[in-house]
XYZ file of C-alpha atoms in Angstrom:
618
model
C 28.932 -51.872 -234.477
C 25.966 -52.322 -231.793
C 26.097 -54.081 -228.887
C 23.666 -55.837 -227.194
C 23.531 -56.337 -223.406
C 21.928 -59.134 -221.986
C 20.355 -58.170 -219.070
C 19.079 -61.173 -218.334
C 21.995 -62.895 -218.468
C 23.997 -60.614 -216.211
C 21.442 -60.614 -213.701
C 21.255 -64.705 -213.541
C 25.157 -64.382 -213.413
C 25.083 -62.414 -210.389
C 22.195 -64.141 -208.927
C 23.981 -67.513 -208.757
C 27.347 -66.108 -207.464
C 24.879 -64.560 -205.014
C 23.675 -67.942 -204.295
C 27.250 -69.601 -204.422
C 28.653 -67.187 -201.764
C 25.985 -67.784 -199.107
C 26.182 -71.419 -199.164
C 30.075 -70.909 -199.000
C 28.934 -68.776 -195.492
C 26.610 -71.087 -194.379
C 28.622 -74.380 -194.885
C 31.390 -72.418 -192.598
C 29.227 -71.816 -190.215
C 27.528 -74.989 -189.986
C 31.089 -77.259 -189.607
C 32.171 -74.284 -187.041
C 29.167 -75.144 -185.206
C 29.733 -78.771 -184.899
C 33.479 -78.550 -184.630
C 31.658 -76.882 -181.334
C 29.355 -79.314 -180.622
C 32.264 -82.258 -180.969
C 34.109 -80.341 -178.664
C 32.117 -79.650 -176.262
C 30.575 -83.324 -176.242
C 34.072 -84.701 -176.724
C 35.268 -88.384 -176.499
C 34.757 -90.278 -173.336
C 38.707 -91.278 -173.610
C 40.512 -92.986 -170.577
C 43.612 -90.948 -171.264
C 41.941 -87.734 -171.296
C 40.307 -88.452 -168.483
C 43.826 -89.581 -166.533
C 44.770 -86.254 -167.392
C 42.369 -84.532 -165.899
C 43.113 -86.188 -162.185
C 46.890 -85.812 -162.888
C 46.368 -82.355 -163.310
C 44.555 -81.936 -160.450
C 46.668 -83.713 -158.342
C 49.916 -81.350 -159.318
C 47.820 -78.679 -158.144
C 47.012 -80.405 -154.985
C 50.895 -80.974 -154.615
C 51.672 -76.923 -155.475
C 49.289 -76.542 -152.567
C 47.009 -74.546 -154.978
C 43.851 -76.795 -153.941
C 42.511 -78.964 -150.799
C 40.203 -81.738 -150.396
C 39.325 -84.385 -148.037
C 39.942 -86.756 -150.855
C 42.986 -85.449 -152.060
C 45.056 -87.786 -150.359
C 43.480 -91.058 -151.310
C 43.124 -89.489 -155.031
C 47.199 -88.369 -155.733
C 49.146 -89.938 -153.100
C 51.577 -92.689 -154.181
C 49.503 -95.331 -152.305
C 46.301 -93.659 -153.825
C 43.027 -95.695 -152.930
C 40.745 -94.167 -155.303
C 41.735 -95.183 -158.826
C 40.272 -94.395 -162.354
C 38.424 -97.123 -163.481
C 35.796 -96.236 -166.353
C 34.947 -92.891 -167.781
C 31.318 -92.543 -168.063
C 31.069 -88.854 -169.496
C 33.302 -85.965 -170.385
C 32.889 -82.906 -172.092
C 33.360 -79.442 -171.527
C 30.546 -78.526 -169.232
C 31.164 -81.977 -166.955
C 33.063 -84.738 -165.916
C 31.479 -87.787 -164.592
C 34.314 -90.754 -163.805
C 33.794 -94.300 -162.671
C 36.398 -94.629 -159.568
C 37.378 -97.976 -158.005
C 38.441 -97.997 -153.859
C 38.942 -101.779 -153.839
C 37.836 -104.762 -156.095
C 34.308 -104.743 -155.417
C 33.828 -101.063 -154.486
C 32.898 -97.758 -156.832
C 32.447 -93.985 -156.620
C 31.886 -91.398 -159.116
C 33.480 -88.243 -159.374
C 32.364 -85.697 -161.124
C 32.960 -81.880 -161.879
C 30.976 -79.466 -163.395
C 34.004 -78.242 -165.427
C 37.589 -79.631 -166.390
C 40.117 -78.242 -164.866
C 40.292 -75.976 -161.780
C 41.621 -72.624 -162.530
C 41.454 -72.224 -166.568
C 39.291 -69.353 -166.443
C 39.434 -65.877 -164.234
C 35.968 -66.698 -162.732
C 36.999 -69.777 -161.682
C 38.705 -68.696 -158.530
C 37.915 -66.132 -155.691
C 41.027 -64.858 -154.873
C 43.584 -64.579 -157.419
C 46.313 -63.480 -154.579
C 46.822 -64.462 -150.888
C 44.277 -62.681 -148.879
C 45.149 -59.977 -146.651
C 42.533 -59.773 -144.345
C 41.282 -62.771 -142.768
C 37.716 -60.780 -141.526
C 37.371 -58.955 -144.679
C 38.036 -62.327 -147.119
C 35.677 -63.996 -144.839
C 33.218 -61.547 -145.232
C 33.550 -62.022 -149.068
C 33.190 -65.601 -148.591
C 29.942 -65.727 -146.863
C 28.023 -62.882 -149.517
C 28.810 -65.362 -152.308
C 27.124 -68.304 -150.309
C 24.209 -66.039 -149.613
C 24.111 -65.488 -153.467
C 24.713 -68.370 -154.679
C 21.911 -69.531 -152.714
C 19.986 -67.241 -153.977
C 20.586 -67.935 -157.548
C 20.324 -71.923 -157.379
C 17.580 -72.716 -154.482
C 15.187 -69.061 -154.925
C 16.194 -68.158 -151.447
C 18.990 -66.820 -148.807
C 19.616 -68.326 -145.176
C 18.535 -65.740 -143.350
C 18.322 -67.710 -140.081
C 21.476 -68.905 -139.442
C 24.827 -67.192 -138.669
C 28.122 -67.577 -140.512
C 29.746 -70.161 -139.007
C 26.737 -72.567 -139.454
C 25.695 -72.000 -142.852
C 29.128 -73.211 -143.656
C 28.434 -76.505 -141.312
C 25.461 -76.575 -143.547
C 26.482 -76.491 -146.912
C 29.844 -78.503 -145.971
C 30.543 -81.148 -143.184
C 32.549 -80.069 -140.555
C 34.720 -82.880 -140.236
C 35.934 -81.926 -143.878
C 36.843 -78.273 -143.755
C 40.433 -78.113 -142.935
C 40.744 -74.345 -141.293
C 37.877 -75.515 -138.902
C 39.716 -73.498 -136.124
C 38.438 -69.966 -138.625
C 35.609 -71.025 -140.665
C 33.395 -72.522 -137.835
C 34.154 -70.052 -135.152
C 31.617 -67.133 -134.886
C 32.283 -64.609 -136.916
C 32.607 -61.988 -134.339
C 35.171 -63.973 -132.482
C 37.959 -63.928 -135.808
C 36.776 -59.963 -136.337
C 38.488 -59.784 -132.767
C 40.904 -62.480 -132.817
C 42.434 -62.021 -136.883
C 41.759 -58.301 -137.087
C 45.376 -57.086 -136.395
C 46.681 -60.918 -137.124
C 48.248 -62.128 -139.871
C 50.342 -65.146 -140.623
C 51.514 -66.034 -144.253
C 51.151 -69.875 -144.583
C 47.621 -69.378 -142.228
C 46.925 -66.958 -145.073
C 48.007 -69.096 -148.126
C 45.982 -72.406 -146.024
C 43.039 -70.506 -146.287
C 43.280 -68.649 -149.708
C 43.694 -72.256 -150.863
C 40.627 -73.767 -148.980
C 38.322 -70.625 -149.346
C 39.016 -71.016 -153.846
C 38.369 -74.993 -153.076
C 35.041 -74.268 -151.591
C 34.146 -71.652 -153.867
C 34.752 -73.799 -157.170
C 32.619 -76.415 -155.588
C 29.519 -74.571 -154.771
C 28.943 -73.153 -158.122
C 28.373 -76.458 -159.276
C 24.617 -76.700 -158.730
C 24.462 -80.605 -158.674
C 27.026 -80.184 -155.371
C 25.109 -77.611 -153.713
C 21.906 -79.083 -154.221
C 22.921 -82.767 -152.868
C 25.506 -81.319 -149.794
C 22.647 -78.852 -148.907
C 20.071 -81.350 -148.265
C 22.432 -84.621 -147.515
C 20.374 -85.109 -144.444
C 17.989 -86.612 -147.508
C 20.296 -89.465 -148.396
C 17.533 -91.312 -149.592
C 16.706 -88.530 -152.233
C 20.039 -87.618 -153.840
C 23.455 -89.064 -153.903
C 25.554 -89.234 -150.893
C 28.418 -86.965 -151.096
C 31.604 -88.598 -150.093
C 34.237 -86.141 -150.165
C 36.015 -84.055 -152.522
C 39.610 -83.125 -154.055
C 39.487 -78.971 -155.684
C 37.088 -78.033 -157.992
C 35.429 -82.191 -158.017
C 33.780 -84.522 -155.357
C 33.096 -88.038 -154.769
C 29.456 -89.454 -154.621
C 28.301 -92.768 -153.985
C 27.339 -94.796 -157.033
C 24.445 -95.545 -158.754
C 23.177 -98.177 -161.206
C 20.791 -96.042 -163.781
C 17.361 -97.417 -164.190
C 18.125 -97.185 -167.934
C 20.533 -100.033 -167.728
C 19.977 -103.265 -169.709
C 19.750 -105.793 -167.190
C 17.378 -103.117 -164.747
C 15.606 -102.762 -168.093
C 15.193 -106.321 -169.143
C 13.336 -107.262 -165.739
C 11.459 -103.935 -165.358
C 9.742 -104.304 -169.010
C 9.482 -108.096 -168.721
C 5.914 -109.445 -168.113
C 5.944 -109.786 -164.040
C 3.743 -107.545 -162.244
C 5.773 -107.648 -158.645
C 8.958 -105.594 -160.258
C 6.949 -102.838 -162.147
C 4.806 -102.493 -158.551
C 7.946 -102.218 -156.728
C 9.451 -99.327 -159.094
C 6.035 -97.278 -159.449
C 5.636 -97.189 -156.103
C 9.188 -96.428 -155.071
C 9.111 -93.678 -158.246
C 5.993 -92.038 -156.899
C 7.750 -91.478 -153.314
C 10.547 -89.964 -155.037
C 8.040 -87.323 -156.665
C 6.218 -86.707 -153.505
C 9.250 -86.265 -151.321
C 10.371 -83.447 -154.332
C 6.896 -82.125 -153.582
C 6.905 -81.846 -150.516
C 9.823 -82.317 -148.022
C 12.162 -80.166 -149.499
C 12.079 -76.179 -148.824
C 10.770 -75.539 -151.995
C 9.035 -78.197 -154.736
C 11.795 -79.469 -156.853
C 10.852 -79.668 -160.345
C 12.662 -82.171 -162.700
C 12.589 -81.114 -166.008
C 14.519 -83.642 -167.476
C 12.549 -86.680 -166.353
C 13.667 -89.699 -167.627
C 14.784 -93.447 -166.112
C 18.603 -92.488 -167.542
C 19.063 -89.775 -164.808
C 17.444 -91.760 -162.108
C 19.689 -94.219 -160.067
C 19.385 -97.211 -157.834
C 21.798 -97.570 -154.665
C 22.817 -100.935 -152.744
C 20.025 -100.508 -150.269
C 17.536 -100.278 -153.220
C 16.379 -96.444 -152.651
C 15.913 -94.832 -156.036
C 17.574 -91.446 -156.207
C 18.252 -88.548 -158.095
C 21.146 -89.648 -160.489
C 21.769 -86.016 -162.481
C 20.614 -83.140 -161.175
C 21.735 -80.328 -163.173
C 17.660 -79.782 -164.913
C 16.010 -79.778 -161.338
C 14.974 -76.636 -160.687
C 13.096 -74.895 -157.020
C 10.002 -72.572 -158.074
C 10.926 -69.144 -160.447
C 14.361 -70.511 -161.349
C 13.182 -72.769 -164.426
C 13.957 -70.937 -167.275
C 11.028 -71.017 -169.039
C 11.148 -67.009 -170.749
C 12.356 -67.290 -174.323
C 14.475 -64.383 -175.571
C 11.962 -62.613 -177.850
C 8.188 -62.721 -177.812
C 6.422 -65.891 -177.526
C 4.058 -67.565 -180.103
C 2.822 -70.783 -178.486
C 2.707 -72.272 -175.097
C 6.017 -74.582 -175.973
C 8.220 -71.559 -176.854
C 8.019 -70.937 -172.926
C 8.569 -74.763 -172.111
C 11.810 -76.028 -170.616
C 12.115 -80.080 -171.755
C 9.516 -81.082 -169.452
C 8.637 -77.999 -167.569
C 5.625 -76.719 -169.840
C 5.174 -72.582 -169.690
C 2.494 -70.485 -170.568
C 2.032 -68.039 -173.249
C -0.158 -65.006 -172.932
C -1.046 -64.389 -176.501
C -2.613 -61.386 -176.016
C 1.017 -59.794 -174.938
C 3.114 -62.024 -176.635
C 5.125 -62.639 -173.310
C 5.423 -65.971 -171.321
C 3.609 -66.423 -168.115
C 5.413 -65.786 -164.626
C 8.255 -68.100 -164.154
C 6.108 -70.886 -162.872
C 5.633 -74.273 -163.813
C 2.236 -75.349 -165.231
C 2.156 -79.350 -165.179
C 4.069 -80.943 -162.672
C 6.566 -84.035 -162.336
C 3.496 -86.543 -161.050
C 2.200 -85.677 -164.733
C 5.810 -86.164 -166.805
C 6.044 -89.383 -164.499
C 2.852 -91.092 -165.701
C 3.047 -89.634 -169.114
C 6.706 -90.275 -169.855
C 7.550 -93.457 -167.335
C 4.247 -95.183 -165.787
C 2.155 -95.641 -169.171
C 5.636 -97.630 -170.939
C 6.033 -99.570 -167.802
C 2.453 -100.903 -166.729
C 1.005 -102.601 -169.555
C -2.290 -103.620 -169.457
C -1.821 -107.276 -169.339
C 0.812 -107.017 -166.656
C -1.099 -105.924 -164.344
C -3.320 -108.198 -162.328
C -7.467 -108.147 -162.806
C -7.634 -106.568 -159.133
C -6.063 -103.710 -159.892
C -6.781 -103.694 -163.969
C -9.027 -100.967 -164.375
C -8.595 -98.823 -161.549
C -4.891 -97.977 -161.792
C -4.985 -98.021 -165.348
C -8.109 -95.367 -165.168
C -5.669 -93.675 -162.914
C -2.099 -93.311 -164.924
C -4.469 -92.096 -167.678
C -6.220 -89.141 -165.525
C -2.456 -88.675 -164.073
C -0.900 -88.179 -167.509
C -3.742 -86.445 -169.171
C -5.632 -84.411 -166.344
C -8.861 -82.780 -167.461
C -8.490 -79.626 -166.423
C -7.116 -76.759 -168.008
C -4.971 -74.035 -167.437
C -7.313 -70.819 -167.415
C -9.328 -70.125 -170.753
C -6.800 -72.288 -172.790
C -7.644 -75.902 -174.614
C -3.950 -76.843 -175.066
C -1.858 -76.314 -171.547
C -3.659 -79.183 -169.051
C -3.051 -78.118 -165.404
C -0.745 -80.670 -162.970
C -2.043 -83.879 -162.170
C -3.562 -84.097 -158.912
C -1.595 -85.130 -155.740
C -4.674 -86.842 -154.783
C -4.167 -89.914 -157.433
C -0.305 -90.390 -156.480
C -1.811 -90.931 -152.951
C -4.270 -93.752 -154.080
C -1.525 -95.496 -156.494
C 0.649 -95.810 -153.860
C -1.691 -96.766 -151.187
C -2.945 -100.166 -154.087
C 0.999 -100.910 -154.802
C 1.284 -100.807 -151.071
C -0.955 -103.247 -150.362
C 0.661 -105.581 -153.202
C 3.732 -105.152 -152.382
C 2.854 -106.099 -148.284
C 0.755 -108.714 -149.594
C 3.902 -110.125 -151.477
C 6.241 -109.580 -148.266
C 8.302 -107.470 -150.559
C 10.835 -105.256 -148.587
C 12.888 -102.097 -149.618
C 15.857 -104.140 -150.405
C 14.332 -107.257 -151.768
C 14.388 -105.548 -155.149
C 18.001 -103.773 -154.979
C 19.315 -104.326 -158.459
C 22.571 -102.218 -158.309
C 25.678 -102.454 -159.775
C 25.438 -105.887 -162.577
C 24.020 -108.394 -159.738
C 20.807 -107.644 -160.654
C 17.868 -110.339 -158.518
C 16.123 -112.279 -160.365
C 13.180 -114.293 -159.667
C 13.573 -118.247 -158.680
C 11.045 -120.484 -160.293
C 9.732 -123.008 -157.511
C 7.710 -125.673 -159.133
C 5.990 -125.418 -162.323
C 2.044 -125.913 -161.743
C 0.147 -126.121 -165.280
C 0.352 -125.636 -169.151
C -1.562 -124.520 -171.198
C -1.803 -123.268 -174.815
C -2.613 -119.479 -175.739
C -3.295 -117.603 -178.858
C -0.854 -120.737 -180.662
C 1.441 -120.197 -177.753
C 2.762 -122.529 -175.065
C 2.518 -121.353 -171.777
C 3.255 -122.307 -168.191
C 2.212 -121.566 -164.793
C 4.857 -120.808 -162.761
C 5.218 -120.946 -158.846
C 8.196 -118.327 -157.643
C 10.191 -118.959 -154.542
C 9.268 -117.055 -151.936
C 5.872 -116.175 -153.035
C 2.539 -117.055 -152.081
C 0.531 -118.881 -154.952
C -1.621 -115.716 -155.759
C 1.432 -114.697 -157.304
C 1.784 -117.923 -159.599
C 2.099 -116.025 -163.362
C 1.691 -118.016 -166.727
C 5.094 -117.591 -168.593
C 6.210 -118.373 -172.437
C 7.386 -121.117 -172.812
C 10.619 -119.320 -174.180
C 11.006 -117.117 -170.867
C 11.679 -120.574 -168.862
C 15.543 -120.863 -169.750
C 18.481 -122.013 -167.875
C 19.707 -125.670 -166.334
C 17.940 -124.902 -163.600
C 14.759 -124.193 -165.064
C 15.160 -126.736 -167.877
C 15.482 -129.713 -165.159
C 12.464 -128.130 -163.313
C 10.647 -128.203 -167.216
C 11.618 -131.419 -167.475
C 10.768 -132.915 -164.251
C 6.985 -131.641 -164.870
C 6.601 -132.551 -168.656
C 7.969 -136.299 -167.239
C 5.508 -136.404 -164.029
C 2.548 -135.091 -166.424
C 3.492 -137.924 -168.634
C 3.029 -140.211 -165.996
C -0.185 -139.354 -164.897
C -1.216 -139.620 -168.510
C 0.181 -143.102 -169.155
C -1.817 -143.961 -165.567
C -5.128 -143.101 -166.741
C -4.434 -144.766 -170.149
C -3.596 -147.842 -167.996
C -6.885 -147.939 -165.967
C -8.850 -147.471 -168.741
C -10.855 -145.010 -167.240
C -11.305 -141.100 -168.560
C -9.911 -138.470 -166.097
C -13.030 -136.692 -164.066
C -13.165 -133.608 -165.358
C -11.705 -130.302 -163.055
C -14.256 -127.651 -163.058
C -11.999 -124.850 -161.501
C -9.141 -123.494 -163.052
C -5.740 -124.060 -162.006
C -4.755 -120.848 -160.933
C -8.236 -119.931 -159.709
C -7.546 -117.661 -156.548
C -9.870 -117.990 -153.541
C -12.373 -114.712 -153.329
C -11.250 -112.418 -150.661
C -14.030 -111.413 -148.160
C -15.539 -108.372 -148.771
C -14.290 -105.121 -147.306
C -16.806 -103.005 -144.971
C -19.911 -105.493 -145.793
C -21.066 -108.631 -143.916
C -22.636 -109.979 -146.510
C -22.206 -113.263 -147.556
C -21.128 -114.252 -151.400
C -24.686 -114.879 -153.534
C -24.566 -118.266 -154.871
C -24.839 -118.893 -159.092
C -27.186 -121.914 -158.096
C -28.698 -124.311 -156.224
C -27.857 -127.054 -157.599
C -25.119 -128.399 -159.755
C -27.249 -129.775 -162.734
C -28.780 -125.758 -162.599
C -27.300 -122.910 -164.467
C -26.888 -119.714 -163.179
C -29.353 -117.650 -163.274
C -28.342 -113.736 -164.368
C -29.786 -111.142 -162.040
C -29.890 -107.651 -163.762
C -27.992 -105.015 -161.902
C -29.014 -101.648 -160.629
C -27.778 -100.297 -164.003
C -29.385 -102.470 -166.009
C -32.688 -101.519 -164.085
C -32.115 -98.116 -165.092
C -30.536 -97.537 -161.497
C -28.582 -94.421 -160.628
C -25.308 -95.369 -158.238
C -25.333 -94.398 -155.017
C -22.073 -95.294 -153.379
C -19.534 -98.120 -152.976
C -19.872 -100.261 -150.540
C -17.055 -102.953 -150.553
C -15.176 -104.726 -152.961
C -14.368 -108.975 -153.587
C -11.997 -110.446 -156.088
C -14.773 -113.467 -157.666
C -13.005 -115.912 -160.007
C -10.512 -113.393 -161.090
C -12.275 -110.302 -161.603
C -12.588 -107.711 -159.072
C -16.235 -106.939 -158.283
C -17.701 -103.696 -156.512
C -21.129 -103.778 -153.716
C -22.957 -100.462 -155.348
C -25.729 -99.482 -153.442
C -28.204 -97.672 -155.634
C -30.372 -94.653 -155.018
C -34.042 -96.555 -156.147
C -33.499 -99.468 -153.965
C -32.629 -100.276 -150.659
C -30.381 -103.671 -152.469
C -27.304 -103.639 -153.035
C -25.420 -105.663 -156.389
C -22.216 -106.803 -156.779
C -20.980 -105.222 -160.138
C -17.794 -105.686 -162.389
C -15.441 -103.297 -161.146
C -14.663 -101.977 -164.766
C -18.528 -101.215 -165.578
C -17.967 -99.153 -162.469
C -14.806 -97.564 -163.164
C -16.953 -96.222 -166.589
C -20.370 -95.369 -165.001
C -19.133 -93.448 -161.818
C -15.385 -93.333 -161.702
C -15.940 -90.364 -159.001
C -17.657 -93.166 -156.512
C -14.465 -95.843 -157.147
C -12.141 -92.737 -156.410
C -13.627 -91.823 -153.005
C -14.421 -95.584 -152.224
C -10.767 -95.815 -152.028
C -9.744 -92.474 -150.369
C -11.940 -93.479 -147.756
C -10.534 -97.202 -147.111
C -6.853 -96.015 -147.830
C -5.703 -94.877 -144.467
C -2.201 -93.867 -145.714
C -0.767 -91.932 -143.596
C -0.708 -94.935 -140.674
C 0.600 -97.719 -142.917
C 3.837 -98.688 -142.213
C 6.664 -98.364 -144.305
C 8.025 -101.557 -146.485
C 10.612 -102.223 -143.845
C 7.979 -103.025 -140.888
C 6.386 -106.110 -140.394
C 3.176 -106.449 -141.231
């Protein structure tokens, strides 16, 4: 009898159980990997997190950690209390704490628990040798600072590098860490005493697990820039205590900062773009956030915006841009927002060096959400928006490439903030007028209501706000007036407009006719000119007659000359290069002709380094 094999068959039989057992693999792999992820992101859980502190405060009672905050963290009459946990995973701990009814902190960790892992601590056993564990001590600071700021303190001795990176009034073997080294060589070289050893095994591991954490090192380092990071209160082992922060991101910041009023937005912009040039430039390095976004930015009490999460900020040739095989495009060597650059000709990313900058991610991410074009008032219309655009989409480029657009110039954050300056003075606006922390977020009072009127099938109403001059007056829907409040103040208009109808109904005589409109502002003189404003006509029966402009004429700008706010729209004095005249010419035909002449018209009239700060008078 013959048989016949099927090869076919055999091989489609073995081709699906092929097929069968690597999707087995791969399903395995994938639920490993987010059994991982679910772990590692974990549950923000109040239990959990009351766990954590308990832990560390049985430590703190086995004398196996130290803390300025221990006490008023684990004692029975503890001050600091969990209130809220915020975050908590396996790579950080961020907890809401309460000190009283009306007062938070946060503390936070970089890990869990203290002494889990054998990294985690410095010395495993109680040191022998005061000199030679100090010695220890201060090469990890010098490498650590190394590996998180691109550079070791080279200038100052032992015992003040540790005033530096910790207070002194918080180190609790004061007596041996802030004496000169030289002096405890002499003093603890043939001395030892067991508890004086254990006291400072303890604190030396407490210090140690703190300045890993590069969010600690980077805010305690520079806390003499309060106004740039968080405050750091105090800490208990392997976590501290920082002041707390509203994020930017939260609902009722939110709901005001993308509402239609133009005050608000000015006040963040300009408040944001300090924060960028202080990373810039008053730091020892520039400090590049590469995870820039309003959730990791924070307001405090006093209204200074700050650095809310810290762990993606990153000094020059520490981003980690360099993939780990050979680059194909320009975004295999970006880091979230810290854009690389691929040499395709060897395949390899660019030196470890940032090729946009945070100005850039600002306007690109932040500024062109927040200022929308009809917030913004005609004055400043076209000009600022002309310059978020160039900020967030500079024309350079990077080298020979026409994808990877160099940073945005430092020279456009300079004139934004010197024209939200000038609102925000004009507006008597101070640093704390807009401090929207914690849920009592201000809001703005109406005054009066002025006018009504009826837009695009849409009531609207002018509205006068307390404590602002009438060049602020705004027309509002007619569903953003809502409260008793503003509802008596609706109703107290709609009943004294009524009455001023029913009057003129009542005389039998029609109303005369107002020619200007209601929130018409008066025209500003003109800066650096003293000319006079050009009448439309000579008399009122005569209409306006239009004078061509130097472009019209075929003219070729010169320079600007000064600038006027007429009926609303802002209006440059271009003097021209064919004629010794000069016109007064909408400020957005301007903008689009010679952009390059607006620019320098304002460098040169925006004396910014002698304005005072928001908190002088003016």
């Amino acid at each position: 009898m013959k048989v016949t094999i099927h090869w076919n068959r055999i091989f489609g039989l073995l081709l699906a159980i092929i097929v069968v057992f690597i999707a087995i693999i791969c399903f395995k792999l994938i639920n490993k990997s987010s059994q991982f992820d679910h772990q590692d992101i974990g549950q923000c859980d109040m239990h959990e997190a009351q766990e954590i502190i308990d832990n560390l405060c049985e430590l703190y009672s086995l004398g196996q950690v130290t803390g300025s905050q221990c006490s008023s963290l684990c004692n029975n009459n503890a001050t600091i209390k969990l209130a809220q946990c915020l975050s908590l995973s396996e790579s950080k701990i961020v907890l809401l704490m309460s000190m009283n009814t009306s007062s938070y902190v946060v503390l936070k960790s970089k890990r869990r628990y203290f002494d889990r892992q054998h990294t985690d601590l410095l010395f495993h056993d109680p040191i022998v040798s005061i000199p030679s564990a100090l010695k220890t001590f201060y090469d990890i600071i010098n490498s650590t600072l190394e590996g998180h700021m691109g550079s070791s303190i080279t200038n100052l001795t032992h015992e003040h590098l540790i005033r530096r990176l910790f207070r002194h009034d918080r180190i609790e073997n004061s007596v041996i860490l802030l004496e000169k080294f030289d002096d405890v060589i002499v003093k603890y070289n043939d001395y030892y005493e067991h508890n004086l050893a254990l006291s400072l095994t303890t604190e030396l591991n407490t210090l140690f697990s703190l300045m890993t954490q590069h969010e600690f090192l980077l805010s305690n380092y520079y806390r003499s820039k309060h106004e740039l990071m968080p405050k750091i209160l105090g800490w208990c082992g392997h976590t501290y205590l920082t002041e707390h922060l509203t994020p930017l991101n939260h609902p009722m910041i939110e709901e005001q900062l993308y509402s239609d009023t133009w005050i608000p937005k000015a006040w963040l912009t300009n408040r944001l773009l300090q924060l960028v040039d202080s990373f810039d430039n008053e730091l020892h390095a520039p400090l590049h956030l590469c995870d820039f976004q309003l959730s990791n930015l924070g307001i405090s009490e006093n209204g200074n915006i700050k650095l809310l999460d810290s762990d993606m900020a990153y000094f020059d040739r520490l981003i980690p841009l360099y993939p780990p095989d050979k680059c194909r495009k320009h975004s295999d060597c970006s880091y979230f927002d810290c854009s690389g650059y691929c040499d395709k000709r060897t395949r390899r990313c660019h030196l470890k060096r940032r090729i946009n900058n945070n100005l850039q991610v600002l306007c690109d991410k932040i500024l062109t959400k927040l200022l929308k074009s009809e917030t913004i008032p005609l004055r400043l219309h076209d000009v600022l928006l002309s310059y978020v655009k160039k900020c967030s989409s500079p024309p350079g480029r990077y080298k020979r490439s026409n994808e990877l657009k160099v940073g945005a110039s430092s020279r456009l954050l300079r004139l934004m903030q010197v024209m939200l300056d000038g609102e925000l003075r004009s507006a008597n606006i101070t640093s704390t007028k807009f401090c929207m922390a914690d849920e009592s977020v201000e809001r703005f009072e109406i005054e009066r209501i002025v006018d009504k009127r009826y837009r695009n099938n849409q009531l609207e109403y002018l509205i006068k706000w307390r404590g602002y001059p009438d060049s602020q007056n705004t027309w509002e829907p007619s569903s953003n007036i809502e409260g008793e409040q503003e509802a008596d103040l609706l109703a107290e208009y709609e009943a004294f407009n009524k009455h001023q109808q029913q009057k003129i109904m009542n005389s039998g005589s029609r109303p005369a006719m107002n020619t200007q409109s209601p929130n018409k502002r008066r025209n500003d003189e003109m800066i650096n000119s003293g000319l006079k404003k050009r009448p439309l006509g000579v008399g009122n029966n005569m209409q306006s007659v239009h004078t061509p402009t130097g472009f019209e004429r075929g003219f070729e700008a010169e320079k600007v000359l000064g600038a006027t706010d007429s009926a609303g729209e802002l209006m440059l004095l271009v003097k021209w290069r064919q004629s010794d005249e000069a016109d007064l010419v909408p400020a957005r035909i301007v903008n689009m002709r010679c952009p390059s002449l607006v620019i320098d018209f304002y460098e040169q009239h925006s004396f910014w380094k002698r304005l005072p700060t928001l908190n002088q008078s003016t």
